[in-house]
Coordinates of C-alpha atoms in Angstrom, one line a residue:
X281 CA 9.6 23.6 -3.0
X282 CA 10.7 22.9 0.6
X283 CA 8.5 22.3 4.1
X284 CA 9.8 25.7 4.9
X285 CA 8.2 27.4 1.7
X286 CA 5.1 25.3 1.9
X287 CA 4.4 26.6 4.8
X288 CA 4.8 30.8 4.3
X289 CA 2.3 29.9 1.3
X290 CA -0.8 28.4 3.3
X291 CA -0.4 30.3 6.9
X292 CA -3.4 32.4 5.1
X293 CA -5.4 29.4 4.2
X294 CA -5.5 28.3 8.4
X295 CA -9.3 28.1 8.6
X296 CA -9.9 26.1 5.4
X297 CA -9.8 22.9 7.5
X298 CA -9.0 22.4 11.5
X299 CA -6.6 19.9 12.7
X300 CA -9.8 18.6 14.3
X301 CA -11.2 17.9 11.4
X302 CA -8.2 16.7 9.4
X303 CA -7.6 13.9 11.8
X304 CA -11.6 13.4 12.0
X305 CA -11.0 12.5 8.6
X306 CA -7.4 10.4 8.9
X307 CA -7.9 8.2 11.9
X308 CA -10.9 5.9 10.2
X309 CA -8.5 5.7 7.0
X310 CA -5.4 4.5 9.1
X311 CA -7.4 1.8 10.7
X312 CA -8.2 0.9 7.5
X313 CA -4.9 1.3 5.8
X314 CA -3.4 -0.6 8.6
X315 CA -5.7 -3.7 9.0
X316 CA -4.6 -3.9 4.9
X317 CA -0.7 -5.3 5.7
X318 CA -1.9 -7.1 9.0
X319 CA -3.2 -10.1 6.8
X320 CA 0.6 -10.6 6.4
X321 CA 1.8 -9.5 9.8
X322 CA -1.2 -12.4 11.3
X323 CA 0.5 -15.0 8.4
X324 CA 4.1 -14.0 9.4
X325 CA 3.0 -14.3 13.4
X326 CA 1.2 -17.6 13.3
X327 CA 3.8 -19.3 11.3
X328 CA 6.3 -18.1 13.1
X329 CA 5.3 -20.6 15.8
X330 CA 5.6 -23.6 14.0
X331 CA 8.9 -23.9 15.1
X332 CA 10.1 -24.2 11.8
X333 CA 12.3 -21.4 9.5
X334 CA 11.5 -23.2 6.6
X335 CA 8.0 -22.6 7.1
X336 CA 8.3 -18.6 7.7
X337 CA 10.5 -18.4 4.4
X338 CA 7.7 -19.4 2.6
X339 CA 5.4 -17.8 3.8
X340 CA 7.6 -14.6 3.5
X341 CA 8.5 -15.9 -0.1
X342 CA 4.9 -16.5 -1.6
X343 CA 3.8 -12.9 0.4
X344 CA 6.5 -11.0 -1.7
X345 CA 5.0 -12.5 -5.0
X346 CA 1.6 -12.0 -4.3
X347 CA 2.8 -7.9 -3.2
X348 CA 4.2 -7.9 -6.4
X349 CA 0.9 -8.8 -8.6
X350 CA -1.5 -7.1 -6.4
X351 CA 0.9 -4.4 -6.4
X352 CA 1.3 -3.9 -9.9
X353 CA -2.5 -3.5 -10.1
X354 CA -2.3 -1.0 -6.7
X355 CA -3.5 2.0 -9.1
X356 CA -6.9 0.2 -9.0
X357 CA -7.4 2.1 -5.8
X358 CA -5.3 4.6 -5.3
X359 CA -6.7 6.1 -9.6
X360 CA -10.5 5.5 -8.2
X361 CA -9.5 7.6 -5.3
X362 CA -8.1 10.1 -7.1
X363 CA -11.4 10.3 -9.9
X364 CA -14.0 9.4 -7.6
X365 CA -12.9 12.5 -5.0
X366 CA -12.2 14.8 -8.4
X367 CA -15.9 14.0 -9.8
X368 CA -17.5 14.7 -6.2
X369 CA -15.4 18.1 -5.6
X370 CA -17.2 18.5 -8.9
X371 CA -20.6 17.7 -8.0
X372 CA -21.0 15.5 -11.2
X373 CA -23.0 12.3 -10.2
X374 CA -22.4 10.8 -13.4
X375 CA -18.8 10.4 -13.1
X376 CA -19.0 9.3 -9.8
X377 CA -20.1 5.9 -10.6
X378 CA -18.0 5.3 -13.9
X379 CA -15.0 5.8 -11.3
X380 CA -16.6 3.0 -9.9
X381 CA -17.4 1.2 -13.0
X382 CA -14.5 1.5 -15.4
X383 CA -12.2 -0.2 -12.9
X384 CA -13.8 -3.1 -12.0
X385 CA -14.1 -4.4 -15.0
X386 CA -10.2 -4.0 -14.9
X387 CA -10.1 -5.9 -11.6
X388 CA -12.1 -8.7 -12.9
X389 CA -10.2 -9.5 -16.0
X390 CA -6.8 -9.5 -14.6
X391 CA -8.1 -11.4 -11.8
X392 CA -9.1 -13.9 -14.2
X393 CA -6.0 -14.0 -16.0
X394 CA -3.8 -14.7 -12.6
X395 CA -6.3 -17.4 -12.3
X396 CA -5.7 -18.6 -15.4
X397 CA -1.8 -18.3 -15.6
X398 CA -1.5 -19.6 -11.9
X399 CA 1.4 -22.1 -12.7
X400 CA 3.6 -19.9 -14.7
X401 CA 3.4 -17.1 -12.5
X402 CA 4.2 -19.5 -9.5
X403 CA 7.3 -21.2 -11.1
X404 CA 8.8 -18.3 -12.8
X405 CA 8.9 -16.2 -9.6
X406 CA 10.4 -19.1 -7.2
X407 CA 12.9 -19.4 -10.1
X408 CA 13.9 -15.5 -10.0
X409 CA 13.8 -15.3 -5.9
X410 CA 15.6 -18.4 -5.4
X411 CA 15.8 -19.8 -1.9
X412 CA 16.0 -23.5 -1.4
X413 CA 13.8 -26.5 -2.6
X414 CA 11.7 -27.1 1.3
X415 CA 11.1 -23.0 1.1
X416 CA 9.8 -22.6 -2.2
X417 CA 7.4 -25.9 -1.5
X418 CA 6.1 -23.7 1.0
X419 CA 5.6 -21.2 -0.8
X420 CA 4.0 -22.8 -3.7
X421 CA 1.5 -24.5 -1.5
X422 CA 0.0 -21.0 0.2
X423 CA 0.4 -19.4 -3.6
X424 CA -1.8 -21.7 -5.5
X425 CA -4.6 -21.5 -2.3
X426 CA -4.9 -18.2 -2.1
X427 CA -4.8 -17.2 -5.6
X428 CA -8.1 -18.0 -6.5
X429 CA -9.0 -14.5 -4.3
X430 CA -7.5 -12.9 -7.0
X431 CA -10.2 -10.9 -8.6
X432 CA -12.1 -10.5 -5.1
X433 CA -9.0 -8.6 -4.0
X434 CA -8.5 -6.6 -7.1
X435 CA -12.5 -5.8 -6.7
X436 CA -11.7 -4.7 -3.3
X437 CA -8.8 -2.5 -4.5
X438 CA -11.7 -0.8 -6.5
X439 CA -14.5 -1.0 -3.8
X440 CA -12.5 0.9 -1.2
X441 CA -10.9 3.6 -3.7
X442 CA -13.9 4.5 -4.3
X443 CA -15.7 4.7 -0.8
X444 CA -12.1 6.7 -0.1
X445 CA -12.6 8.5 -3.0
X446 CA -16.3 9.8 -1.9
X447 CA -14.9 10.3 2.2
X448 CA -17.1 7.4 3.6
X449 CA -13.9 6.0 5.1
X450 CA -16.0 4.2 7.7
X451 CA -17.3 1.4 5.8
X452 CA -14.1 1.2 4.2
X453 CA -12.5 0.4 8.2
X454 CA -15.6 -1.9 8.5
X455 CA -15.0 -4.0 5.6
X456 CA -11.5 -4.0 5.9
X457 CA -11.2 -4.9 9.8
X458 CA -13.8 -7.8 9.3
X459 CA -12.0 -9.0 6.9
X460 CA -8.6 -8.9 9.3
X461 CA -10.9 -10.6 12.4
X462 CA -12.1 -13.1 10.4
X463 CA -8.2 -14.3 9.1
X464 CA -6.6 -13.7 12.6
X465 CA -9.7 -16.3 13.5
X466 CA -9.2 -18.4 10.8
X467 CA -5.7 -18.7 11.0
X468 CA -5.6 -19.8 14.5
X469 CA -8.5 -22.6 14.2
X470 CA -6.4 -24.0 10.9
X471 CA -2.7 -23.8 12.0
X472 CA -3.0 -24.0 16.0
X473 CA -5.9 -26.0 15.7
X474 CA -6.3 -28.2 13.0
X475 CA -2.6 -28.0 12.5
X476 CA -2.8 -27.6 9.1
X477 CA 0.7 -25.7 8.6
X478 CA 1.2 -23.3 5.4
X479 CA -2.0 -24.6 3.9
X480 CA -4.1 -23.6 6.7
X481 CA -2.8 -19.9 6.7
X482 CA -3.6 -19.7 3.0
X483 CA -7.0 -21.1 2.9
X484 CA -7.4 -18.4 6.0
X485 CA -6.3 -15.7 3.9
X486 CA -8.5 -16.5 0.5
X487 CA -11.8 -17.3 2.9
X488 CA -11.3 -14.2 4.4
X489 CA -10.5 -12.0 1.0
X490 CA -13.8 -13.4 -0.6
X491 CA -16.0 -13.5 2.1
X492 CA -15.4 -9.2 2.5
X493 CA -15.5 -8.2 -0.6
X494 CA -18.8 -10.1 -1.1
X495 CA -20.2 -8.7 1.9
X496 CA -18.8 -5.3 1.2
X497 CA -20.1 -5.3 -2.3
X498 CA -24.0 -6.0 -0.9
X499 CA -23.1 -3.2 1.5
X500 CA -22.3 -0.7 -1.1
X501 CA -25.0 -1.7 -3.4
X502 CA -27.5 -1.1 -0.4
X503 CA -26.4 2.1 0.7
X504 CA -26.0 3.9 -3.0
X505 CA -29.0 2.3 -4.4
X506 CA -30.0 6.0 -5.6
X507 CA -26.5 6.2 -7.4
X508 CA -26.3 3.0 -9.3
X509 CA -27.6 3.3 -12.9
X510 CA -26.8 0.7 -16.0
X511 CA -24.1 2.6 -18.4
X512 CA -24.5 3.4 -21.9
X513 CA -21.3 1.8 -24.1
X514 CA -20.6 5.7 -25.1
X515 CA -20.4 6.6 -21.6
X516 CA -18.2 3.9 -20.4
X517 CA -16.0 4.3 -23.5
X518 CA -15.7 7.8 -23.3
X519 CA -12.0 8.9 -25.5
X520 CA -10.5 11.5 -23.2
X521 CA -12.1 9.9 -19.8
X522 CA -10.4 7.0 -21.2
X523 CA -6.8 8.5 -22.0
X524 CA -6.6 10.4 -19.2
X525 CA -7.3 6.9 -17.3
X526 CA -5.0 4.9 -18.9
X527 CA -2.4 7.4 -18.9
X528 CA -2.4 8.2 -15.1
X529 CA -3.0 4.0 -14.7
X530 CA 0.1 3.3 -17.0
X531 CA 2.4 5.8 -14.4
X532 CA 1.0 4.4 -11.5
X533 CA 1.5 0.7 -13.0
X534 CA 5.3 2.3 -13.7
X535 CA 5.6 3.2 -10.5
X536 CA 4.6 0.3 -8.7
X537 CA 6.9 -1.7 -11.3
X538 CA 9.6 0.4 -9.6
X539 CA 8.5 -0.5 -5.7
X540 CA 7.9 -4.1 -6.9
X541 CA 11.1 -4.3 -8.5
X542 CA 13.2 -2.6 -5.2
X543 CA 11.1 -5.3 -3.2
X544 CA 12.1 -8.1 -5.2
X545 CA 15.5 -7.7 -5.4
X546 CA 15.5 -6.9 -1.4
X547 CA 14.1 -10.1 -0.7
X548 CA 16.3 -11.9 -3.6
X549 CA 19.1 -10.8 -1.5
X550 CA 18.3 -12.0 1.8
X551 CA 17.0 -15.5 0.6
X552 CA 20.9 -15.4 -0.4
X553 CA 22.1 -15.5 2.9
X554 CA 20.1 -18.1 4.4
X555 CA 17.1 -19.1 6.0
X556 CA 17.5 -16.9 9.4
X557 CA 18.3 -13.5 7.4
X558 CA 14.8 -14.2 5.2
X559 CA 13.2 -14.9 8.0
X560 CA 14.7 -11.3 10.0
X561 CA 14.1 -9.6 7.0
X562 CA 10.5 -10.9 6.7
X563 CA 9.3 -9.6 10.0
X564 CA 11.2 -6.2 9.8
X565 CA 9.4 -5.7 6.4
X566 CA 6.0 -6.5 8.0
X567 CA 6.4 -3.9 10.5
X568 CA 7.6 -1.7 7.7
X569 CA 4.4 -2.3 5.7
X570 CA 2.4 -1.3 8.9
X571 CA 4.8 2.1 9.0
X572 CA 3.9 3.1 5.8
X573 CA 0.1 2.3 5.8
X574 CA 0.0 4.3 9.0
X575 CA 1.0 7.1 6.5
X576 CA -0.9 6.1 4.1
X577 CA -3.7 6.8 6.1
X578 CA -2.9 10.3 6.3
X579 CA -1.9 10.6 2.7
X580 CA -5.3 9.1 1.8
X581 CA -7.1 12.0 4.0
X582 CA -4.8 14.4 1.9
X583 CA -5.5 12.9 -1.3
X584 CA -9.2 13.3 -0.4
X585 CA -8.8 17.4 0.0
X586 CA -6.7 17.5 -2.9
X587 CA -8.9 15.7 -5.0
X588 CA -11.7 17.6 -3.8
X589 CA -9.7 20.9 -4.4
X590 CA -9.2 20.5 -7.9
X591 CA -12.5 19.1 -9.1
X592 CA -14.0 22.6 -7.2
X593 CA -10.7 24.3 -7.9
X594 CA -10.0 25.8 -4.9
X595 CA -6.4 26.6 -3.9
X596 CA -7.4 27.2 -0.1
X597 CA -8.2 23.3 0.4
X598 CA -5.1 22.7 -1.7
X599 CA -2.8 24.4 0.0
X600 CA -4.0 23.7 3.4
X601 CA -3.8 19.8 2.7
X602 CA -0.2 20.1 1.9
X603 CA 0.1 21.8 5.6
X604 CA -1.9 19.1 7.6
X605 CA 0.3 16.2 5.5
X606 CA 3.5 17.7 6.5
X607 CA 2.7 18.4 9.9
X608 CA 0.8 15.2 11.0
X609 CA 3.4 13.4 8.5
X610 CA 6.5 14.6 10.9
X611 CA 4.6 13.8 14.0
X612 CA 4.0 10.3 13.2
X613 CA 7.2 9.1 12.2
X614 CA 8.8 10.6 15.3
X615 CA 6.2 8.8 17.2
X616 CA 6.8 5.4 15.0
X617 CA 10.6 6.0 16.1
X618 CA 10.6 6.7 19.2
X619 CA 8.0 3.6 19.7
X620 CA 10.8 1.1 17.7
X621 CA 13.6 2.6 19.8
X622 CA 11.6 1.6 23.4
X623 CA 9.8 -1.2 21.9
X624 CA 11.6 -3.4 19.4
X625 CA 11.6 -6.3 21.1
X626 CA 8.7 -6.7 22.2
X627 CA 7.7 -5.7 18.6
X628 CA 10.3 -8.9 17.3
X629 CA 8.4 -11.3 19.9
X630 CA 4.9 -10.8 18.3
X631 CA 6.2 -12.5 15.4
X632 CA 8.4 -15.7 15.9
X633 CA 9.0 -17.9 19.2
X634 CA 12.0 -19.3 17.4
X635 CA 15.5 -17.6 19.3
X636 CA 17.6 -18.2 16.5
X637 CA 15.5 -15.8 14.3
X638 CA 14.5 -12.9 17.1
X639 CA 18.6 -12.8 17.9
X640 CA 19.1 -12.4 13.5
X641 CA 16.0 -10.3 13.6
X642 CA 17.2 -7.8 17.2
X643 CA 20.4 -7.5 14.7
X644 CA 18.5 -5.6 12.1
X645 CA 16.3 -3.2 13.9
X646 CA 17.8 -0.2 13.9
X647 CA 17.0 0.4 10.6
X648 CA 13.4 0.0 11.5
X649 CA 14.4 3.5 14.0
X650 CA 15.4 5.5 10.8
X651 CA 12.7 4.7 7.8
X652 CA 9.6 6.4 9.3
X653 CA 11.7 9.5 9.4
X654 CA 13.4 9.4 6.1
X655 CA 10.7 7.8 4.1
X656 CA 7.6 10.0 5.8
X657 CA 7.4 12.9 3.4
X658 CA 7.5 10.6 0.3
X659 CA 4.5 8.5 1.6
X660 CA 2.7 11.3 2.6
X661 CA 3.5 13.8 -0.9
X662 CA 2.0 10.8 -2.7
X663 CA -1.2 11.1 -1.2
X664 CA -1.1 14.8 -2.6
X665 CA -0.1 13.8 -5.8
X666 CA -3.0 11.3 -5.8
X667 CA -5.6 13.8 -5.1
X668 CA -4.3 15.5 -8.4
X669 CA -4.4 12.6 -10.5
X670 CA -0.6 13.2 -10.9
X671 CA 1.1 10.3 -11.5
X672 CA 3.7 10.7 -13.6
X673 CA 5.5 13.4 -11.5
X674 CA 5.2 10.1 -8.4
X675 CA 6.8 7.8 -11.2
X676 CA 10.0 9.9 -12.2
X677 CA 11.0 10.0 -8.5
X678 CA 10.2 6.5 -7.5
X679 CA 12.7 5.6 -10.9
X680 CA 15.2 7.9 -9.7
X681 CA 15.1 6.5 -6.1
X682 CA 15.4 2.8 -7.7
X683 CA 18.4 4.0 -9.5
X684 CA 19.9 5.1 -6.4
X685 CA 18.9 1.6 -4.7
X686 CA 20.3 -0.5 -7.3
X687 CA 23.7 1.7 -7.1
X688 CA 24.2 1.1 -3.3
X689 CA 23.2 -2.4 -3.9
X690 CA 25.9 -3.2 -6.0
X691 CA 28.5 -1.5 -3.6
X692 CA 27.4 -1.6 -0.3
X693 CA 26.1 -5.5 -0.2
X694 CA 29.2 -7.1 -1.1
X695 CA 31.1 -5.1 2.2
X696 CA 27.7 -4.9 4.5
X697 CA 26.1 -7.8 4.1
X698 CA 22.7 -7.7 5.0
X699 CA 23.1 -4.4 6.6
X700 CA 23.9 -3.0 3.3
X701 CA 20.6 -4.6 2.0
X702 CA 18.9 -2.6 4.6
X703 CA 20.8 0.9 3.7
X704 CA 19.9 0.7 0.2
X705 CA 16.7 0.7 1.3
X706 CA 16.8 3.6 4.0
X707 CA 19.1 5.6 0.9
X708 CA 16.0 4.7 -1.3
X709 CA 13.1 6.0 1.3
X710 CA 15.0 9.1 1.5
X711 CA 15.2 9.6 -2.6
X712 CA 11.4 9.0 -2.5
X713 CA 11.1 11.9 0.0
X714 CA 13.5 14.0 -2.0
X715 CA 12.5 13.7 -5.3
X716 CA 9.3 14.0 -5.3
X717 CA 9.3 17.2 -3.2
X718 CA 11.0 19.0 -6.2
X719 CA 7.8 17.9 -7.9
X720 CA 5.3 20.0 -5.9
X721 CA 6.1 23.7 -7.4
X722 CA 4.8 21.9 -10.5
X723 CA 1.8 20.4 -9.3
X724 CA 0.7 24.1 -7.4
X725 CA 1.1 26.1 -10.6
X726 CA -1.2 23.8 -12.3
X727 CA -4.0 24.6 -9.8
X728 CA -2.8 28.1 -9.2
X729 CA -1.7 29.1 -12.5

């Protein structure tokens, strides 16, 4: 089903929700979605005055690895969501909070067991980026700081699916822009001030993880004290609640695998060719992460409707959230464009002092001009498909995509260089888009019949 289509079927479903109101909805959700990659983009910045390449490799190493895991665990949010917003379309308090409950205790074990597994976590992943002996120092010094966040942040994953989940997006931006003040504050006191180098941006970064989700945690409690109720083991253990959480967790954990894995072998790549190109491709991929969050912010007030939609079944929401995505979707990546075209280096100064790396960095831009409006409709379908607790349709395209990736890797690195690093990922944004758009027939009919 094409934009073209999607659009003859919901011109009768106008008045379900405004633009007004659609954007009422988005704007507090990409604040929040944004403040999310700007822990890294304050790292990447503060670093990046040091003076010292080394320093931003590892910074830009140890960031990839700790993507990767919190990544891999990504469906803690983005499953609540999608649950949380079906159980409150359906009026059924009850399920409501064991969205809420079933996952953290998810979040806590794993966080435990990155804890607990710190050093072989660590040493196998410098081991499969590769980069030189100073860099991976670096990055082993921020890693084994900051991973002791690790089930704060996976609790926070939770937390803020479910306040997404339920539309109170506003003390999801609260928690998640105090927790951004207090690093950008930290940071500056430990590394400009104290002079305390990676180490200082890591300890940052952890005090600032904890100290939110603690404080977001006694927020929530506070404000849903009528809610909260101690489970029964029956309820919590429920067999087709349970499948049906495990197997759209499992697709999402596929999924992810696939990002994580595209990620991976993107940064592997650059690493490869030296310390100016990891740093280049560092800071292009932070502004990349804020790109997409800005979408995400949309897709998350998309996923809200369509979760709503089918826990009340009603097609009219449905079909006009697929309308709003599109059309605020287009919008934003031309904006995002047209903003990299008059603004890239301006954009490349906010990160780095260092010449050498904003003249490698200037090199690459262009292909920051082309992902918003390639990669846009992927980011913004998955949103959809998150409402609907449909991830397995979001898995198959995100394989197919890393199929195409690894193809042009193999034939357009050895005669692009890092430029073809860079089109294998634009070629992959665009699969995203195009795959899963063939997906969306299937996911009205099951609503619609």
């Amino acid at each position: 089903m094409n934009l073209a289509s999607v659009r003859q079927m919901v011109h009768r479903y106008s008045h379900t929700c405004t633009h007004r109101e659609y954007f009422i909805l988005a704007f507090p959700l990409i604040l929040s979605g944004v403040s999310t990659p700007l822990l890294g983009v304050v790292d990447t910045a503060v670093v990046g005055r040091i003076q010292d390449p080394t320093a931003l490799g590892g910074v830009a190493i140890a960031a990839v690895i700790f993507n990767t895991m919190y990544w891999l665990l990504g469906f803690l949010r983005v499953t609540t969501s999608g649950f949380t917003s079906q159980a409150d379309g359906a009026k059924n308090e009850e399920g409501i909070m064991l969205a809420l409950y079933r996952p953290m205790i998810i979040a806590i074990l794993m966080g435990l067991i990155f804890i607990l597994f710190q050093k072989p976590i660590i040493h196998l992943s410098l081991l499969l980026m590769g980069g030189n002996a100073s860099t991976n120092a670096l990055a082993e010094t921020y890693f084994l700081i900051r991973i002791w966040g690790a089930p704060f942040i996976l609790l926070s994953y939770v937390t803020i699916g479910w306040l997404v989940g339920l539309g109170k997006v506003k003390m999801s931006l609260f928690l998640q822009i105090g927790m951004n003040l207090l690093n950008i504050v930290l940071d500056i006191v430990f590394v400009l001030g104290l002079h305390m180098g990676v180490a200082g941006v890591a300890y940052a970064t952890l005090i600032a993880e904890v100290s939110s989700v603690l404080v977001g945690m006694f927020i929530i409690y506070h404000t849903n004290k009528s809610r909260f109720f101690i489970p029964s083991y029956a309820a919590l253990i429920k067999k087709d609640t349970l499948v049906q959480m495990f197997l759209v967790n499992r697709d999402h954990f596929l999924r992810t695998l696939c990002l994580v894995t595209m990620t991976g072998i993107f940064t592997s790549k650059g690493a490869s060719m030296g310390e100016l190109t990891l740093a280049a491709n560092a800071i292009l991929l932070q502004v990349q992460y804020v790109m997409a969050y800005l979408f995400g912010g949309f897709a998350n007030a998309s996923s809200i409707l369509v979760g709503r939609a089918f826990g009340g079944k009603n097609s009219s929401l449905y079909f006009r959230a697929l309308s709003l995505s599109a059309t605020w979707g287009f919008a934003t990546a031309i904006l995002l464009s047209l903003l990299t075209f008059l603004f890239g280096d301006f954009i490349v100064s906010l990160f780095t002092t260092i010449h050498e790396v904003k003249n490698t960095t200037h090199g690459f831009l262009f292909w920051m001009f082309l992902f918003p409006l390639v990669g846009f409709w992927g980011l913004q379908l998955e949103g959809i498909f998150s409402g609907a607790t449909d991830a397995k349709s979001v898995r198959n395209s995100i394989f197919i995509a890393l199929l195409v990736f690894l193809a042009a890797i193999v034939f357009l690195v050895p005669v692009f260089g890092n430029h073809g690093v860079w089109l294998a990922f634009i070629l992959f944004s665009l699969s995203r888009s195009v795959f899963l758009s063939l997906y969306v027939k299937k996911l009205t009919n099951r609503l619609v019949g």
